[in-house]
Structures are given as C-alpha cells and as structure tokens.
Coordinates of C-alpha atoms in Angstrom, one line a residue:
M1 CA 0.0 0.0 0.0
S2 CA 1.4 3.4 -0.9
Y3 CA 1.0 6.6 1.0
D4 CA 1.0 10.2 -0.1
H5 CA 2.2 12.4 2.7
G6 CA 2.3 15.5 0.5
P7 CA 0.2 18.6 1.0
R8 CA -3.5 18.1 1.6
F9 CA -4.4 20.2 -1.5
P10 CA -2.3 19.1 -4.5
P11 CA -3.6 21.9 -6.8
Y12 CA -1.4 24.4 -4.9
R13 CA 1.7 22.5 -6.1
E14 CA 0.5 22.8 -9.6
Q15 CA -0.1 26.5 -9.3
I16 CA 3.5 27.0 -8.0
A17 CA 4.9 25.1 -10.9
E18 CA 2.8 27.1 -13.4
G19 CA 3.9 30.4 -11.8
A20 CA 7.6 29.4 -12.3
V21 CA 7.1 28.8 -16.0
H22 CA 5.0 31.7 -17.2
G23 CA 5.7 35.4 -17.4
N24 CA 5.6 38.3 -14.9
D25 CA 8.3 36.6 -12.8
E26 CA 8.3 39.1 -9.9
M27 CA 4.6 38.8 -9.3
K28 CA 4.7 35.1 -9.8
A29 CA 7.5 34.8 -7.3
K30 CA 5.5 36.7 -4.7
C31 CA 2.4 34.6 -5.3
S32 CA 4.5 31.5 -5.0
I33 CA 6.0 32.6 -1.7
I34 CA 2.5 33.3 -0.3
T35 CA 1.2 30.0 -1.6
I36 CA 4.2 28.1 -0.1
L37 CA 3.5 29.7 3.3
A38 CA -0.2 28.9 3.0
I39 CA 0.7 25.3 2.3
F40 CA 3.0 25.2 5.3
F41 CA 0.2 26.5 7.5
V42 CA -2.3 24.0 6.2
I43 CA 0.1 21.1 6.6
S44 CA 1.0 22.2 10.1
F45 CA -2.5 22.6 11.4
T46 CA -4.6 20.1 9.5
G47 CA -5.0 16.4 10.3
H48 CA -4.0 13.1 8.9
S49 CA -5.1 10.8 6.1
Y50 CA -4.2 7.5 7.5
P51 CA -5.7 5.8 10.5
W52 CA -5.0 2.5 12.2
H53 CA -4.7 0.0 9.2
D54 CA -7.6 -2.2 8.3
E55 CA -7.0 -5.2 10.5
T56 CA -6.5 -3.0 13.6
H57 CA -9.9 -1.3 12.9
M58 CA -11.6 -4.6 12.4
A59 CA -10.1 -6.0 15.5
I60 CA -11.4 -3.1 17.6
A61 CA -14.9 -3.6 16.2
K62 CA -14.7 -7.3 16.7
A63 CA -13.5 -7.0 20.3
A64 CA -16.4 -4.6 21.0
G65 CA -18.9 -7.3 19.9
Y66 CA -19.9 -5.7 16.6
K67 CA -21.5 -8.4 14.4
K68 CA -20.5 -6.6 11.2
W69 CA -17.0 -5.8 12.4
Y70 CA -15.6 -6.5 8.9
N71 CA -17.3 -3.3 7.6
S72 CA -15.3 -1.1 10.0
A73 CA -12.5 -0.4 7.5
G74 CA -15.0 1.0 5.0
A75 CA -14.6 4.6 5.9
D76 CA -11.0 4.5 4.6
M77 CA -12.2 3.0 1.4
I78 CA -14.6 5.9 1.0
K79 CA -11.7 8.3 1.1
T80 CA -10.4 6.9 -2.3
K81 CA -13.6 8.3 -3.9
A82 CA -14.6 11.2 -1.6
M83 CA -11.4 12.3 0.0
G84 CA -12.3 15.9 0.5
I85 CA -15.6 15.2 2.3
E86 CA -14.5 12.1 4.3
R87 CA -11.0 13.0 5.4
P88 CA -11.8 15.6 8.1
N89 CA -14.1 13.1 9.8
H90 CA -11.0 11.1 10.8
Y91 CA -8.9 13.5 12.9
V92 CA -8.7 16.7 14.9
S93 CA -5.6 18.8 14.9
N94 CA -5.2 19.7 18.5
T95 CA -2.3 21.7 20.0
R96 CA -0.7 20.3 23.1
Q97 CA -2.5 22.8 25.3
T98 CA -5.9 21.6 24.1
R99 CA -8.3 20.2 26.7
V100 CA -11.2 18.5 24.9
T101 CA -14.6 19.1 26.5
P102 CA -18.0 17.6 25.9
E103 CA -19.1 21.0 24.6
M104 CA -16.3 20.9 22.0
V105 CA -17.4 17.4 21.0
L106 CA -21.0 18.4 20.5
G107 CA -20.0 21.6 18.7
Q108 CA -18.3 19.5 16.0
I109 CA -21.4 17.6 15.0
K110 CA -22.5 20.3 12.6
N111 CA -19.3 20.0 10.6
Y112 CA -19.8 16.3 9.8
N113 CA -18.9 15.6 6.1
K114 CA -17.9 19.3 5.6
K115 CA -14.6 19.4 3.7
S116 CA -14.2 23.1 4.6
D117 CA -13.3 22.3 8.2
I118 CA -9.6 21.5 7.6
T119 CA -8.8 21.2 11.3
G120 CA -11.0 18.1 11.5
H121 CA -14.1 17.0 13.4
L122 CA -13.5 13.4 14.4
Y123 CA -15.2 13.8 17.7
G124 CA -18.4 15.2 16.3
A125 CA -18.3 12.6 13.5
I126 CA -18.8 9.8 16.0
I127 CA -22.1 11.3 17.3
A128 CA -23.2 12.4 13.8
S129 CA -22.8 8.9 12.4
I130 CA -24.8 7.5 15.3
R131 CA -27.6 10.0 14.6
D132 CA -27.6 8.9 10.9
Y133 CA -27.7 5.3 11.9
L134 CA -30.7 5.8 14.2
K135 CA -32.4 8.0 11.7
Q136 CA -32.2 5.3 9.0
K137 CA -33.3 2.6 11.4
H138 CA -36.3 4.6 12.5
K139 CA -37.3 4.9 8.9
G140 CA -37.1 1.2 8.5
K141 CA -34.1 1.4 6.3
Y142 CA -30.7 -0.3 6.4
G143 CA -28.6 1.9 8.6
E144 CA -25.7 -0.5 9.3
Y145 CA -23.2 1.4 7.1
H146 CA -23.6 4.5 9.3
L147 CA -22.8 2.3 12.4
A148 CA -19.7 0.9 10.5
F149 CA -18.6 4.5 9.9
C150 CA -19.0 5.1 13.6
A151 CA -16.9 2.0 14.5
H152 CA -14.1 3.4 12.3
Y153 CA -14.2 6.9 13.8
V154 CA -14.2 5.4 17.3
G155 CA -11.1 3.5 16.3
D156 CA -9.4 6.7 15.1
L157 CA -10.1 8.3 18.4
S158 CA -7.5 6.2 20.1
Q159 CA -4.8 6.7 17.5
P160 CA -2.7 9.4 19.2
L161 CA -1.5 11.0 16.0
H162 CA -5.0 11.6 14.9
N163 CA -5.4 13.9 17.8
T164 CA -2.3 16.1 17.5
L165 CA -0.9 18.6 15.0
Y166 CA 0.3 17.2 11.7
N167 CA 3.8 18.5 12.3
A168 CA 7.2 17.1 11.3
Y169 CA 7.1 14.3 13.9
N170 CA 3.6 13.3 12.9
R171 CA 4.3 13.2 9.2
K172 CA 7.4 11.1 9.7
N173 CA 5.9 8.6 12.1
H174 CA 2.2 8.5 11.1
A175 CA 2.1 5.5 8.8
T176 CA 4.4 3.5 11.1
T177 CA 2.1 4.2 14.0
D178 CA -0.9 3.2 12.0
G179 CA 0.6 -0.3 11.4
I180 CA 2.3 -0.8 14.7
I181 CA 0.2 -3.9 15.7
N182 CA -1.7 -4.5 12.4
D183 CA 0.1 -7.7 11.4
D184 CA -0.5 -9.5 14.6
V185 CA -3.6 -7.9 16.1
F186 CA -6.0 -10.8 15.3
D187 CA -3.5 -13.2 17.0
N188 CA -3.6 -11.1 20.1
M189 CA -7.3 -10.3 20.6
D190 CA -6.9 -11.0 24.3
K191 CA -4.7 -8.0 24.6
I192 CA -7.6 -5.7 23.8
K193 CA -9.1 -5.1 27.2
I194 CA -12.7 -4.1 27.5
Y195 CA -13.8 -2.0 30.5
P196 CA -17.3 -0.9 31.3
I197 CA -18.6 2.4 30.0
K198 CA -22.2 3.5 30.6
I199 CA -23.9 5.8 28.0
K200 CA -27.4 6.9 28.6
S201 CA -27.4 10.1 26.5
E202 CA -25.5 12.0 23.9
K203 CA -24.1 14.1 26.8
D204 CA -22.7 10.9 28.4
L205 CA -21.2 9.9 25.0
A206 CA -19.6 13.3 24.5
K207 CA -18.0 13.0 27.9
Q208 CA -16.5 9.6 27.0
I209 CA -15.3 10.9 23.6
A210 CA -13.6 13.8 25.3
R211 CA -12.0 11.6 28.0
I212 CA -10.4 9.3 25.4
A213 CA -9.5 12.2 23.1
N214 CA -7.5 13.8 26.0
L215 CA -5.8 10.5 26.7
S216 CA -4.8 10.3 23.0
I217 CA -3.6 13.9 22.9
Q218 CA -1.4 13.3 26.0
K219 CA 0.0 10.1 24.6
G220 CA 0.7 11.7 21.2
Y221 CA 2.7 14.6 22.6
Q222 CA 4.4 12.3 25.1
I223 CA 5.9 10.1 22.4
E224 CA 6.7 13.1 20.3
D225 CA 8.6 14.7 23.2
E226 CA 10.4 11.4 23.9
K227 CA 11.3 11.2 20.2
R228 CA 10.1 7.6 19.8
L229 CA 7.3 5.5 18.3
L230 CA 4.3 4.2 20.1
T231 CA 5.1 0.8 21.6
K232 CA 2.9 -2.2 20.9
E233 CA 1.9 -2.4 24.5
E234 CA 0.8 1.3 24.4
A235 CA -1.1 0.6 21.1
Y236 CA -3.1 -2.2 22.7
V237 CA -4.0 0.0 25.6
Q238 CA -5.1 2.7 23.2
I239 CA -7.3 0.5 21.1
G240 CA -8.8 -0.9 24.3
H241 CA -10.2 2.5 24.9
S242 CA -11.8 2.5 21.4
A243 CA -13.2 -1.1 21.8
S244 CA -14.6 -0.3 25.2
L245 CA -16.4 2.9 23.9
F246 CA -17.8 1.2 20.9
S247 CA -19.0 -1.7 23.0
A248 CA -20.9 0.8 25.1
I249 CA -22.2 2.6 21.9
L250 CA -23.7 -0.7 20.6
I251 CA -25.6 -1.1 23.9
Y252 CA -26.7 2.5 23.7
V253 CA -28.0 2.4 20.1
E254 CA -29.9 -0.8 20.7
R255 CA -31.6 0.7 23.8
I256 CA -32.5 3.9 21.9
G257 CA -33.8 1.8 19.0
L258 CA -36.0 -0.4 21.3
Q259 CA -37.4 2.7 23.0
K260 CA -38.2 4.4 19.7
W261 CA -39.9 1.3 18.2
G262 CA -41.7 0.7 21.5
S263 CA -43.1 4.2 21.5
L264 CA -44.1 3.8 17.9
G265 CA -45.9 0.5 18.7
V266 CA -47.9 2.2 21.5
L267 CA -48.8 5.0 19.2
K268 CA -50.1 2.6 16.5
M269 CA -52.1 0.7 19.1
K270 CA -53.7 3.9 20.3
K271 CA -54.6 4.9 16.8
S272 CA -56.1 1.5 16.0
G273 CA -58.0 1.5 19.2

C-alpha cells in the first residue's frame, strides 16, 4: 500500500509550478511565496489521512462485539472516492494545550462531512454517524453502514497522532504508528481489554469521547517529546479505549432503538383503538 504524505491540497503545487514557467516573474514569485506559506500553514494545522490500518480497525470492532466488524474499515475505502468530504471526519488537529470538553465534541457535529473544516471534526463525526444510523433505522431502512462509519471513527479516536498537530514528527511517524500492531492484532485479541462504560445520553457519550481524546492527545505529545514511536503495549492500551467505547455505543443504540420502536408501537395501538 502506498501513502501520499504530501500537502492536503495538490492543486497548490500545480499553481507553484505554473507560476515558475509563465511570465511576470516578480509577481509570480511573490504569489509562489505566499502559496508556499499557505501550504505550510495548512500542513501544520490540519490532520492526517491514514488511521489505524484495516486489520486494527476490524479487531477493535470485533472485540467490541460488533457483528459486522468486517465493515469497520469501509470509511477509509470511501476516502479513495470522496477524499475531501470524508478525510476531516478522521482527525482533529489539537495543540498540546488543548483540553477537549463535551461541549467541544458536541460543537463539531454540525461539521460532519464538511470538507471546509480542515482542522478536522472526528469527535463530532462519532455522534453524527450514530444519529444517521438511528435515523435510518427509525425509517425502516438499512442503517448499518452508518454504524460501521461510527466504528471506524471510534477506532481513530485512540490513534494518538489523529489527535495532534500534523507536524514534522507526525508526518514522519504517522504511517508506522498506524501499522504498529496491524500484522498480529488478530492473533492477540486477548490484549484488547474491554472495560465498562455506561452511556445513557449524547451528553454521556460526548464526555467519554472527550475523555479518550484527551488521553490520546497526552500520549501523542508524550511520544513526540520522547522522540520515539508508540510501543505495541501502548497501542493495545489505546485500542482498548476504542473497543470499550464502541461496545458501550452498541448497547446505547440498541436501547435507543428499542425505546423508539416501543413508543411507535404504543402510538399505533392507540390509533387502531
């Protein structure tokens, strides 16, 4: 598998090259400098294309008890066709001073699938995908793909470098971190520890997302400061957070679904009576 770690917006590179070839050199040079600075800013403060690799995502979903765990890598497949829209759903570019709050998580929901939010909205994407799943289920439609998106986003939540700035350290080590346990994760499912999480509302969910995000930010800047890679042991602890959260989400959406269908059944009975 090949990885493009270049700027997020390739057209800018084409503009620079064109400016070097055509006339009005002084003006072109100034524009090129401005464009280069803009690219540097975008690279430094936007997020990352590549999450845990496929097997790691699927192992997280399987450990959580998701029956369709094999669909959890699908969100990355979508990026090959809809990169601009899907990519910001996979990361948040946080500075090391950032403290994620439930309010921050809920505030990102409105940006779901918006490519203009280049700083990323992973945390809001988790809740937005759950809303889409429940909405489709309540309409009697097949909503599982939305839940598979959610599984993927929850997996990204524990990847430390999906929660930090896409700086020189991140660019250099991102792909290696994604694959740190990928080759043997299915042989070590027992290392993915599930702990109890209770979710009774979106507010509860936002609190849990914020909690894990802050752990990931802390871990991301720790390994950066120590100038090292994430260890396998640390990776298993991280994905344990994701698996535990998604396990709780599965219970939550089932309960919400039963409540909704139960209330609809009562309403139908009242109308027929």
